[in-house]
Short mmCIF file of C-alpha atoms and ligand atoms in Angstrom, two decimals:
data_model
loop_
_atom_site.label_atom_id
_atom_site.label_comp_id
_atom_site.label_asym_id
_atom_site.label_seq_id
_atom_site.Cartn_x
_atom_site.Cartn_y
_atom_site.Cartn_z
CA UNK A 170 0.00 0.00 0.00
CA UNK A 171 1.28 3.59 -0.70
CA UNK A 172 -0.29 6.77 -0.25
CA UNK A 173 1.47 8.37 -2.75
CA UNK A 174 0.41 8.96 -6.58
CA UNK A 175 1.26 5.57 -8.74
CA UNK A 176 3.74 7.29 -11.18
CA UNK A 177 6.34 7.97 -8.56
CA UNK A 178 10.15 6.90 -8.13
CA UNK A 179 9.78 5.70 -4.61
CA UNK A 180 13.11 4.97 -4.19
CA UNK A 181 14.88 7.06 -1.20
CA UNK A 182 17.53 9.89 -2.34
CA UNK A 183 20.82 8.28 -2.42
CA UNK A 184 22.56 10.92 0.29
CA UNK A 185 25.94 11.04 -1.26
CA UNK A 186 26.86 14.59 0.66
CA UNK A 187 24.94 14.65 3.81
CA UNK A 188 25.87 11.30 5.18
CA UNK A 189 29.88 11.62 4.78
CA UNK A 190 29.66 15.23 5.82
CA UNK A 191 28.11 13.63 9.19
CA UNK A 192 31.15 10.56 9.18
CA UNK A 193 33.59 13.36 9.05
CA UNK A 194 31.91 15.37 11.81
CA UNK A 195 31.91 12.39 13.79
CA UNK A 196 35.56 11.73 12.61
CA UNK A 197 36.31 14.90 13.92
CA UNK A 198 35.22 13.97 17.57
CA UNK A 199 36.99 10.62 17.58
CA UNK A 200 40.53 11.73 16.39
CA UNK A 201 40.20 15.75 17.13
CA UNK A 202 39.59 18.39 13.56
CA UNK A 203 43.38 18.93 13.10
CA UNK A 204 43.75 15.10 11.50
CA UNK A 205 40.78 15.10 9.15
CA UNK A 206 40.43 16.47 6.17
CA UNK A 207 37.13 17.31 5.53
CA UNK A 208 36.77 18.11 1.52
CA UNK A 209 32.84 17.46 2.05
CA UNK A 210 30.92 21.16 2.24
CA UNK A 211 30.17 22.65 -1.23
CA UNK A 212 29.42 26.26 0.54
CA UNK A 213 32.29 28.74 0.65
CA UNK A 214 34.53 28.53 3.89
CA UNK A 215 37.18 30.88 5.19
CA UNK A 216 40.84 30.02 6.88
CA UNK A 217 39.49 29.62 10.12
CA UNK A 218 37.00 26.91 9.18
CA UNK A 219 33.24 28.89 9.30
CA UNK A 220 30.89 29.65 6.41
CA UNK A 221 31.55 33.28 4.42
CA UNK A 222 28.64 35.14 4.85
CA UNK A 223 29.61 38.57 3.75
CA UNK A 224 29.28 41.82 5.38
CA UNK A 225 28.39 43.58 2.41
CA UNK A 226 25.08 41.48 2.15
CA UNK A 227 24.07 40.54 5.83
CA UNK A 228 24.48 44.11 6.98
CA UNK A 229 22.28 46.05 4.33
CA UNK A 230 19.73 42.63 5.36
CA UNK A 231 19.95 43.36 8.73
CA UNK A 232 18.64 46.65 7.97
CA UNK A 233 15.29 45.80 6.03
CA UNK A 234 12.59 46.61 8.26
CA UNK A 235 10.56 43.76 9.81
CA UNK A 236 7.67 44.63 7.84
CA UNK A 237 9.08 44.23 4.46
CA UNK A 238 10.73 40.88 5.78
CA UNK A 239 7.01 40.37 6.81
CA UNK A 240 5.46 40.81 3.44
CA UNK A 241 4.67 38.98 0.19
CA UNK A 242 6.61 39.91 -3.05
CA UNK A 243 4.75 42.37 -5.00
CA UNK A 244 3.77 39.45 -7.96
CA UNK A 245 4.16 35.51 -8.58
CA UNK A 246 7.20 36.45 -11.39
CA UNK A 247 8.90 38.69 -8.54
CA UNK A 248 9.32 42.40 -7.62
CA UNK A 249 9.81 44.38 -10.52
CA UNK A 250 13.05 46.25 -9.44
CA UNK A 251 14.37 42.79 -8.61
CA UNK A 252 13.85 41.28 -12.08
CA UNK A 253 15.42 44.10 -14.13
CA UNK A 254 18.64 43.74 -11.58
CA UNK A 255 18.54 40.54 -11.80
CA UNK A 256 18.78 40.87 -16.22
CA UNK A 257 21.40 43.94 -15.74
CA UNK A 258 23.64 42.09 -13.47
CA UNK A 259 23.68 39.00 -15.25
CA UNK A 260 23.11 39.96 -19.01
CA UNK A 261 23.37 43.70 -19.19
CA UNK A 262 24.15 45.13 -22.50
CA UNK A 263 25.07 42.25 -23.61
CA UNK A 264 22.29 40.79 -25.60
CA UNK A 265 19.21 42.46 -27.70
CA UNK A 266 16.88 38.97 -27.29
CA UNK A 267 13.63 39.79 -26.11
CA UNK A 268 13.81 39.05 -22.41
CA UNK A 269 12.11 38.40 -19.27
CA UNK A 270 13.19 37.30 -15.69
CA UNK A 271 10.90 34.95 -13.30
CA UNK A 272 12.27 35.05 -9.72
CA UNK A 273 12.68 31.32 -8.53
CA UNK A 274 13.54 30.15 -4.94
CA UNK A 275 17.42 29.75 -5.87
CA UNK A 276 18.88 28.35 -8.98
CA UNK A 277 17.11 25.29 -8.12
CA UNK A 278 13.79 26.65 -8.77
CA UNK A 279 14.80 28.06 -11.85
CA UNK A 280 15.88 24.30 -13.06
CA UNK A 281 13.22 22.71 -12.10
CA UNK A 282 10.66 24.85 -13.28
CA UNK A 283 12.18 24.35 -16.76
CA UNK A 284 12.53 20.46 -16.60
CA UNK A 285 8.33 20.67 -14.68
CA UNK A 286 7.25 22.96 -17.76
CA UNK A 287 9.35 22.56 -21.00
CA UNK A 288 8.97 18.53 -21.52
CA UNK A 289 6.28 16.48 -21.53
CA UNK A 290 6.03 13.28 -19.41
CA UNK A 291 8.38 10.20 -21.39
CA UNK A 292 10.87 12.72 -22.89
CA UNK A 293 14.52 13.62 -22.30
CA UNK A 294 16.50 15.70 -20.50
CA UNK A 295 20.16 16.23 -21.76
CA UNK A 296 22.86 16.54 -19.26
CA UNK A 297 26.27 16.15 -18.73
CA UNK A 298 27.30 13.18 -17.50
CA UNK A 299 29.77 14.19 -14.55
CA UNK A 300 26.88 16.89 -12.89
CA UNK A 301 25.03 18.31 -9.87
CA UNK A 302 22.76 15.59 -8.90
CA UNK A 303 19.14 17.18 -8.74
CA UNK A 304 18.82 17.18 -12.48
CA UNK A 305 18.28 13.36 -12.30
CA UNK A 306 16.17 13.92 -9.55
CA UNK A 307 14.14 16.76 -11.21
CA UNK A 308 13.64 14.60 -14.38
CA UNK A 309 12.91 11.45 -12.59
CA UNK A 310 10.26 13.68 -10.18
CA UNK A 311 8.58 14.41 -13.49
CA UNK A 312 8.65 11.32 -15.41
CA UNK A 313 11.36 12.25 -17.41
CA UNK A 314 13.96 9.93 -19.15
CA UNK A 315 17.51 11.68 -18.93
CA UNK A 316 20.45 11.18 -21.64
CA UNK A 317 23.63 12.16 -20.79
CA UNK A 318 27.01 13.64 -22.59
CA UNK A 319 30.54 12.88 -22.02
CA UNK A 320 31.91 16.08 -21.12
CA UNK A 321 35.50 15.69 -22.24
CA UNK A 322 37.71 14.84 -24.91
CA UNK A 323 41.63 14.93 -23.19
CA UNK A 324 41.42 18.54 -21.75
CA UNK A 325 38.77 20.10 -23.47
CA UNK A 326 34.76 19.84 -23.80
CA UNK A 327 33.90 16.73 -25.69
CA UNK A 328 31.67 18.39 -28.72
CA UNK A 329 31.92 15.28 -30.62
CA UNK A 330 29.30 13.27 -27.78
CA UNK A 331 27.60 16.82 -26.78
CA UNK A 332 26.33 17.16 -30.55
CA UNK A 333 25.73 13.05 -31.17
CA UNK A 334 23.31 13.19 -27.81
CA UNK A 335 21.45 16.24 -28.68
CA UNK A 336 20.89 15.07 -32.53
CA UNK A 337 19.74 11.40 -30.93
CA UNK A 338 17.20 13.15 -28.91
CA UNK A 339 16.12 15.52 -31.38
CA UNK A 340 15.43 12.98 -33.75
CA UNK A 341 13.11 11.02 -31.08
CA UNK A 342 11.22 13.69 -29.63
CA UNK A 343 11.62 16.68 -32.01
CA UNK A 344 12.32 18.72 -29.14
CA UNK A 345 15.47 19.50 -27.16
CA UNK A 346 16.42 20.52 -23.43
CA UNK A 347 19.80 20.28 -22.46
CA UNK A 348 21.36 21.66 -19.83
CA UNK A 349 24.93 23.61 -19.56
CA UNK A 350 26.51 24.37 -16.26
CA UNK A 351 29.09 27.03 -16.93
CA UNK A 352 30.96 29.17 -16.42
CA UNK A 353 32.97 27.05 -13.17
CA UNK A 354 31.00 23.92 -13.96
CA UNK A 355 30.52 21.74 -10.77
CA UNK A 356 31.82 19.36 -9.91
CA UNK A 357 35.06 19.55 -12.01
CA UNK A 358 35.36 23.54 -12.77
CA UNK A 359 35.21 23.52 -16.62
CA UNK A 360 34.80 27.16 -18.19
CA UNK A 361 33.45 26.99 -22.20
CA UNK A 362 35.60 28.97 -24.42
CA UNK A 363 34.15 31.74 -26.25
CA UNK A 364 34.91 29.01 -29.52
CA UNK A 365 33.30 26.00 -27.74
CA UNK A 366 30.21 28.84 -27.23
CA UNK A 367 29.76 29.90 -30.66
CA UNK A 368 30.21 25.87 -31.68
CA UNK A 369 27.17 25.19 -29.44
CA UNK A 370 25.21 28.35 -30.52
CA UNK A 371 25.86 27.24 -34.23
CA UNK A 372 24.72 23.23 -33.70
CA UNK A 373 21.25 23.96 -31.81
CA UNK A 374 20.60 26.49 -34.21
CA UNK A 375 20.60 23.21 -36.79
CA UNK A 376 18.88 21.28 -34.49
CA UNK A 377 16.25 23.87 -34.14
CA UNK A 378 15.46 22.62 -38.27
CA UNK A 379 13.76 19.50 -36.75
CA UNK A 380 11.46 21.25 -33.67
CA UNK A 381 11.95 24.03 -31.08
CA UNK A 382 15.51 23.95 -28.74
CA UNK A 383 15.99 25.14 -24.93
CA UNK A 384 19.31 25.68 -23.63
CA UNK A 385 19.00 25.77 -19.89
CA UNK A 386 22.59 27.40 -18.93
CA UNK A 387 23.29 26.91 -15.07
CA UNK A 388 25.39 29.68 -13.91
CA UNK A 389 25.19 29.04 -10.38
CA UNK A 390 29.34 29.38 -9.78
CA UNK A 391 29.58 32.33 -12.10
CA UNK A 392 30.18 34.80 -9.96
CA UNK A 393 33.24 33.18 -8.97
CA UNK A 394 35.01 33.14 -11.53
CA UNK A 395 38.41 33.79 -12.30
CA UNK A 396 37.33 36.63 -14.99
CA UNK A 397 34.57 38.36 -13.59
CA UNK A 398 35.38 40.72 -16.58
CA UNK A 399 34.70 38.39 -19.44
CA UNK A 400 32.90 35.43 -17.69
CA UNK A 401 29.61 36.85 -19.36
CA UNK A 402 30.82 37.97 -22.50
CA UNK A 403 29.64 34.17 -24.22
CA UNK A 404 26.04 35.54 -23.50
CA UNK A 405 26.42 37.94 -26.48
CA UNK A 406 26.61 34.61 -28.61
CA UNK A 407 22.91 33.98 -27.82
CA UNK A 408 21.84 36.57 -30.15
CA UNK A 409 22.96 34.21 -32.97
CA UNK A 410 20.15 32.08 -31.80
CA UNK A 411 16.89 30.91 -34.28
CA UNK A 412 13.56 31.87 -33.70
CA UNK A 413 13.18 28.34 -33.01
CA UNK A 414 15.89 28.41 -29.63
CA UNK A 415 15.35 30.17 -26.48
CA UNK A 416 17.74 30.21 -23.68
CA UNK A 417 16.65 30.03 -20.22
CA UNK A 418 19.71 31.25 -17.43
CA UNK A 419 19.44 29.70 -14.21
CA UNK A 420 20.31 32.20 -11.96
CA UNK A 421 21.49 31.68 -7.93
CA UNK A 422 21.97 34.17 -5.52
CA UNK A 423 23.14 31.30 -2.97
CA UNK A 424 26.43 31.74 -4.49
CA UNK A 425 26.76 35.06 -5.68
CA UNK A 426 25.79 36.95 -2.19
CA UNK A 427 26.92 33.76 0.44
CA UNK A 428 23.05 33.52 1.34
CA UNK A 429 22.01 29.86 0.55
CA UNK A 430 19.77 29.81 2.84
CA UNK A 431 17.81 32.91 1.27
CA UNK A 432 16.14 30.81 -1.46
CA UNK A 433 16.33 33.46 -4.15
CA UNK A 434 17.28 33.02 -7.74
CA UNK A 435 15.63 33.26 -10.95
CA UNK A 436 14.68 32.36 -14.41
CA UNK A 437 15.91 34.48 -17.12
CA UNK A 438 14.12 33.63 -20.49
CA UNK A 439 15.67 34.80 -23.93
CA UNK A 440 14.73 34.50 -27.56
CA UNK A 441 13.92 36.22 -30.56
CA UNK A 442 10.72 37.86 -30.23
CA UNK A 443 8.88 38.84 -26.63
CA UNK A 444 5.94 36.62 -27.82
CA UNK A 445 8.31 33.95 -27.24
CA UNK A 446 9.39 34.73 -24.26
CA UNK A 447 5.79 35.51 -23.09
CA UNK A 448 4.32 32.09 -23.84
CA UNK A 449 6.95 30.39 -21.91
CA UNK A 450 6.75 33.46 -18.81
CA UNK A 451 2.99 32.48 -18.66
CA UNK A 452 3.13 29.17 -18.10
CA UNK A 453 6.42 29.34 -15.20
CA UNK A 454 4.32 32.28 -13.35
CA UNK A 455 1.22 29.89 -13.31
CA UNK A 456 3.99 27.00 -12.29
CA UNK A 457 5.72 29.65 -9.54
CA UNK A 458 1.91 30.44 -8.41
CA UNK A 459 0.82 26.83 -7.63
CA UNK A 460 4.22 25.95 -5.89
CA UNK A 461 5.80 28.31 -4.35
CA UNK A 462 3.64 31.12 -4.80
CA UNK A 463 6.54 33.89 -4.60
CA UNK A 464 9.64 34.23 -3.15
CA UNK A 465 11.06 36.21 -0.04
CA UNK A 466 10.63 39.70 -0.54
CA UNK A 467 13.23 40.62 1.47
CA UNK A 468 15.82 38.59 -0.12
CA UNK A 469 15.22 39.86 -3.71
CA UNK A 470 15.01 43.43 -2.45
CA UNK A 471 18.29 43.09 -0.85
CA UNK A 472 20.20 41.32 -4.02
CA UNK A 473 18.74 44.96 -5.46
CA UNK A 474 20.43 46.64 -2.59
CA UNK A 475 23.74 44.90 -2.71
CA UNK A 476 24.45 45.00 -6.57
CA UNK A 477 23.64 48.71 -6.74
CA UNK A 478 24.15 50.97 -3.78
CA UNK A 479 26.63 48.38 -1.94
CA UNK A 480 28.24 46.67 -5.05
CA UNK A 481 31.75 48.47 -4.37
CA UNK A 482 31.81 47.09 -0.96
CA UNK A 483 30.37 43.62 -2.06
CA UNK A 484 32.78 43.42 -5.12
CA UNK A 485 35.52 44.18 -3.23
CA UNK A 486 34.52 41.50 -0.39
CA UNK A 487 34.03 38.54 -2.81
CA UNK A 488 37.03 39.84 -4.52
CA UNK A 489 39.20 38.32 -1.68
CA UNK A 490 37.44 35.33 -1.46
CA UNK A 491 37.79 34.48 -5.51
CA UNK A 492 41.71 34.91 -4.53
CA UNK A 493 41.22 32.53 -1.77
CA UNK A 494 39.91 29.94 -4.07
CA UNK A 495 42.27 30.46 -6.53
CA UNK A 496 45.00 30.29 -4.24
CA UNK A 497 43.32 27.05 -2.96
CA UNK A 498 42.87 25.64 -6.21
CA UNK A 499 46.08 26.32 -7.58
CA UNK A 500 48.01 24.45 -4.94
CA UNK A 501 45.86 21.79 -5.25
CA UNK A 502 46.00 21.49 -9.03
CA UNK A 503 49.86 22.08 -9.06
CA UNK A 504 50.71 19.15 -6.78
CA UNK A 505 47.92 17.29 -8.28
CA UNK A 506 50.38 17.22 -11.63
CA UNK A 507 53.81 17.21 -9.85
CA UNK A 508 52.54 13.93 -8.35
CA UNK A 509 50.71 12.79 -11.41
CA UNK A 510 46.86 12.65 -9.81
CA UNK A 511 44.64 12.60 -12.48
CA UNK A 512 42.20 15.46 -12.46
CA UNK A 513 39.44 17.16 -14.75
CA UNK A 514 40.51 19.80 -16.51
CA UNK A 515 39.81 22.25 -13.88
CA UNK A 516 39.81 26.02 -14.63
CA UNK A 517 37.56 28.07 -11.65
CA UNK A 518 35.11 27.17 -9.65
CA UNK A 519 34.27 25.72 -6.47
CA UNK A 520 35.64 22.13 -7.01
CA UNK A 521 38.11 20.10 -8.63
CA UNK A 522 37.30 16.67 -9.46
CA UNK A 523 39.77 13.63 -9.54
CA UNK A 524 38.98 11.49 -12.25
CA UNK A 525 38.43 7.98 -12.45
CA UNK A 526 36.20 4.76 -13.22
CA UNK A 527 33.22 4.28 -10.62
CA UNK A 528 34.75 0.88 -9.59
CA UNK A 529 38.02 2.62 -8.66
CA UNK A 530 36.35 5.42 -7.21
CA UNK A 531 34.06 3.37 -4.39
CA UNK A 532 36.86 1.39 -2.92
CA UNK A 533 39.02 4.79 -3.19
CA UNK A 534 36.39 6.49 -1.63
CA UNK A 535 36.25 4.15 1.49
CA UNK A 536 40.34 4.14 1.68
CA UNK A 537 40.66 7.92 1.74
CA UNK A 538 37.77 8.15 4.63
CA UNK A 539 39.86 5.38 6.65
CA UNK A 540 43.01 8.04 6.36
CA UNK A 541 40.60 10.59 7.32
CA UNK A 542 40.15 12.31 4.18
CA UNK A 543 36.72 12.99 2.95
CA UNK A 544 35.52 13.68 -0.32
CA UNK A 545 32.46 13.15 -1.97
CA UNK A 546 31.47 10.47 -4.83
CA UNK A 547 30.63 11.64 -8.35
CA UNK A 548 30.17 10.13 -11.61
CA UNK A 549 33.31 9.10 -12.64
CA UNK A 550 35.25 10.88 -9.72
CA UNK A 551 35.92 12.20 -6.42
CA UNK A 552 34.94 15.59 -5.55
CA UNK A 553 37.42 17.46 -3.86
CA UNK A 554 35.47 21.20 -2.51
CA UNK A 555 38.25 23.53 -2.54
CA UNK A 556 35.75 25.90 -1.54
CA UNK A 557 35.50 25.32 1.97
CA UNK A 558 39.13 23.53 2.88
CA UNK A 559 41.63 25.78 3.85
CA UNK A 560 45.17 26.25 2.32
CA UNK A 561 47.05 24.84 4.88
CA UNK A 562 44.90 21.46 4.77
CA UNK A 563 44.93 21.45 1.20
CA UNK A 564 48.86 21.71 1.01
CA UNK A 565 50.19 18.20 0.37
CA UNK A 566 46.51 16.71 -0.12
CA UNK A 567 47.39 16.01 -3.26
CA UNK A 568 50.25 13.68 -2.35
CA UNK A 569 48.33 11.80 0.38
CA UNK A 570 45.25 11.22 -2.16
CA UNK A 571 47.77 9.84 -5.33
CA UNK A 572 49.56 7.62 -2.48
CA UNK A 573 46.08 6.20 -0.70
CA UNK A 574 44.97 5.67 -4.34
CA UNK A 575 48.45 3.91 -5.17
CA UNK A 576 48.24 1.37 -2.69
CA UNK A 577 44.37 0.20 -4.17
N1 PLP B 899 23.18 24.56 -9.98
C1 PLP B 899 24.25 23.96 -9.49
C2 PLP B 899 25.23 23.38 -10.44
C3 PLP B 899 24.46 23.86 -8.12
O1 PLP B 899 25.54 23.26 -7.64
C4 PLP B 899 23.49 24.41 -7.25
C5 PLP B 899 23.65 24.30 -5.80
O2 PLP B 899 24.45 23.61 -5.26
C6 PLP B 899 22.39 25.05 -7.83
C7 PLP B 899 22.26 25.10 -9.19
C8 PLP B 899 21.28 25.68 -7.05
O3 PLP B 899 21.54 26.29 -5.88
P1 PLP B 899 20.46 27.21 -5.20
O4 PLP B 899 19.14 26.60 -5.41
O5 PLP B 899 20.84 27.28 -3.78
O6 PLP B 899 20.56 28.52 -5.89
#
């Protein structure tokens, strides 16, 4: 007997993050912090071992007044001043699409409302094969098949299996969504080139001959990146699109401002003509209205706040913190090669990702945790989160990890 509807996966989530981050907490207790490395938390960390939540956020927040914590958003698709931030900070002058922005309780909402509303029941999500894990779950929560592409080919994005998966599903269904996480791709912190970009832009626009094409690009990471400058500039290439292509950017403010817990994102929709964009905005704002109605007001009001009035302060806070990672990653990625551990080809981004089979990787998994390392299991790898260790334990990590995985 079950209570829930028939066409369900009933199957519990497999908890590859939670449960290790709780066997390294308890780790911790038995053998004191200082001899575990705890590689685990995807949320950004400082030195001294807490989560970064910035001062140039949390302070304007602290300021709101109760009331306007109190109250709804001013509409289902967001406040208004919130949605046109939201398009300058992320796109700016950088496209002439027709355009709208739905505000979505973090990136995730923004991905899910696309898998809930773009297919239809029995057809297929495209994503990459080494990826955050709530795609699958979002597909499989809608009856959706998933097909995934290798992402590389040596050290570079594997076009050759991105374009063979899309045409295969194109030719099924006449219909494409596929998902691209990038700029600082996670888990393994792949950037697209401006070439790869235009390669991409050029191949759905010949896909788009057979039926109508969604690109769902997942920028979660993207204000982390190692260009801030020119980490948007591949948006420009979306102008190139059909009329049969529209783009929908996943936006996350979890990320960008260090407030997670803030549920605020959104859903910015692009194509050719605003009737476009309009047919799709309908349907998420009647999607956002019978889930999660709207979004905290506060929260969008003070992304406004932050990336206007405040955004010296803010840029110049995160600024430190994209150093920090780099620094972080670099060591790692240096000794990674002097040693000769295998690893995606990372470029920015809150993880790197060593790279190897899933056999290797479950009995690797289980030595590193008995030598008090802990990582967490991906397709085809172990995710190291640079993010939240600090330098010190991440000099020589390298080493230990290629020797633990030697003696397999
Ligand atoms: N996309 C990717 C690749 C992520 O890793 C995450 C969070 O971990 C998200 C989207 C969504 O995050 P949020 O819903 O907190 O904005």
């Amino acid at each position: 007997m079950s209570f829930v509807k028939r066409k369900v996966d009933k199957t519990p989530i497999e908890d590859t993050v939670f449960a290790i981050v709780k066997k390294a907490k308890e780790d911790k207790e038995r053998v004191g912090a200082e001899n575990v490395v705890d590689a685990t938390i995807g949320s950004l960390y400082n030195e001294e071992g807490s989560i970064v939540a910035f001062d140039s956020v949390f302070t304007p927040y602290n300021q709101i007044a109760k009331e306007t914590k109190a109250a709804y958003a001013s509409s289902f698709v967001g406040n208004e001043s919130f949605r046109k931030q939201v398009y300058e900070w992320v796109v700016g002058n950088r496209s002439a699409l027709a355009h709208s922005v739905i505000a979505t309780p973090g990136g995730t909402g923004a991905v899910a409302l696309s898998v809930q509303e773009i297919l239809d029941e029995g057809e297929t999500l495209v994503i990459p094969e080494i990826a955050w894990g709530s795609y699958r779950l979002m597909a499989a929560m809608n009856n959706v098949e998933v097909a995934t592409y290798s992402l590389f080919e040596d050290d570079h994005f594997n076009m050759k299996s991105f374009k063979e998966v899309c045409e295969r599903v194109m030719q099924k269904q006449k219909k494409l969504l596929v998902v691209i996480n990038d700029p600082c791709h996670n888990p393994t912190g792949y950037s697209l080139s401006m070439e790869e970009w235009k390669e991409i832009v050029a191949f759905l626009n010949s896909c788009a001959k057979q039926g109508e094409v969604v690109l769902l690009n997942d920028i979660a990471y993207i204000d982390y990146s190692y260009d801030l400058e020119h980490c948007r500039d591949y948006i420009s290439c979306f102008d190139a699109f059909d009329e049969k292509v529209m783009c929908v950017i996943a936006f996350s403010c979890s990320k960008s401002l260090t407030s997670y817990g803030l549920r605020c994102g959104a859903a910015i929709l692009m194509a050719k003509t605003q009737q476009l964009v309009r047919d799709v905005e309908i349907v998420f704002e009647k999607a956002a209205r019978a889930t999660w109605s709207n979004i905290p007001n506060a929260a969008m009001d003070n992304f406004t706040q932050v990336t206007t009035t405040n955004v010296e302060a803010y840029i110049k806070e995160k600024a430190k913190y994209i150093a920090l990672l780099k620094e972080r990653s670099d060591i790692f990625m240096k000794e990674a090669k002097e040693c000769g551990l295998a690893c995606y080809p990372y470029k920015e981004g809150f993880f790197v990702t060593v790279a190897m089979d899933n056999e290797t990787r479950d009995c690797y998994h289980e030595a590193l945790m008995k030598e008090h390392i802990f990582t967490v299991k991906v397709n085809k790898g172990i995710r190291v989160a640079v993010c939240s260790l600090s330098v010190t334990a991440i000099k020589g990590l390298a080493k230990r990890m290629k020797e633990i995985l030697d003696t397999l």
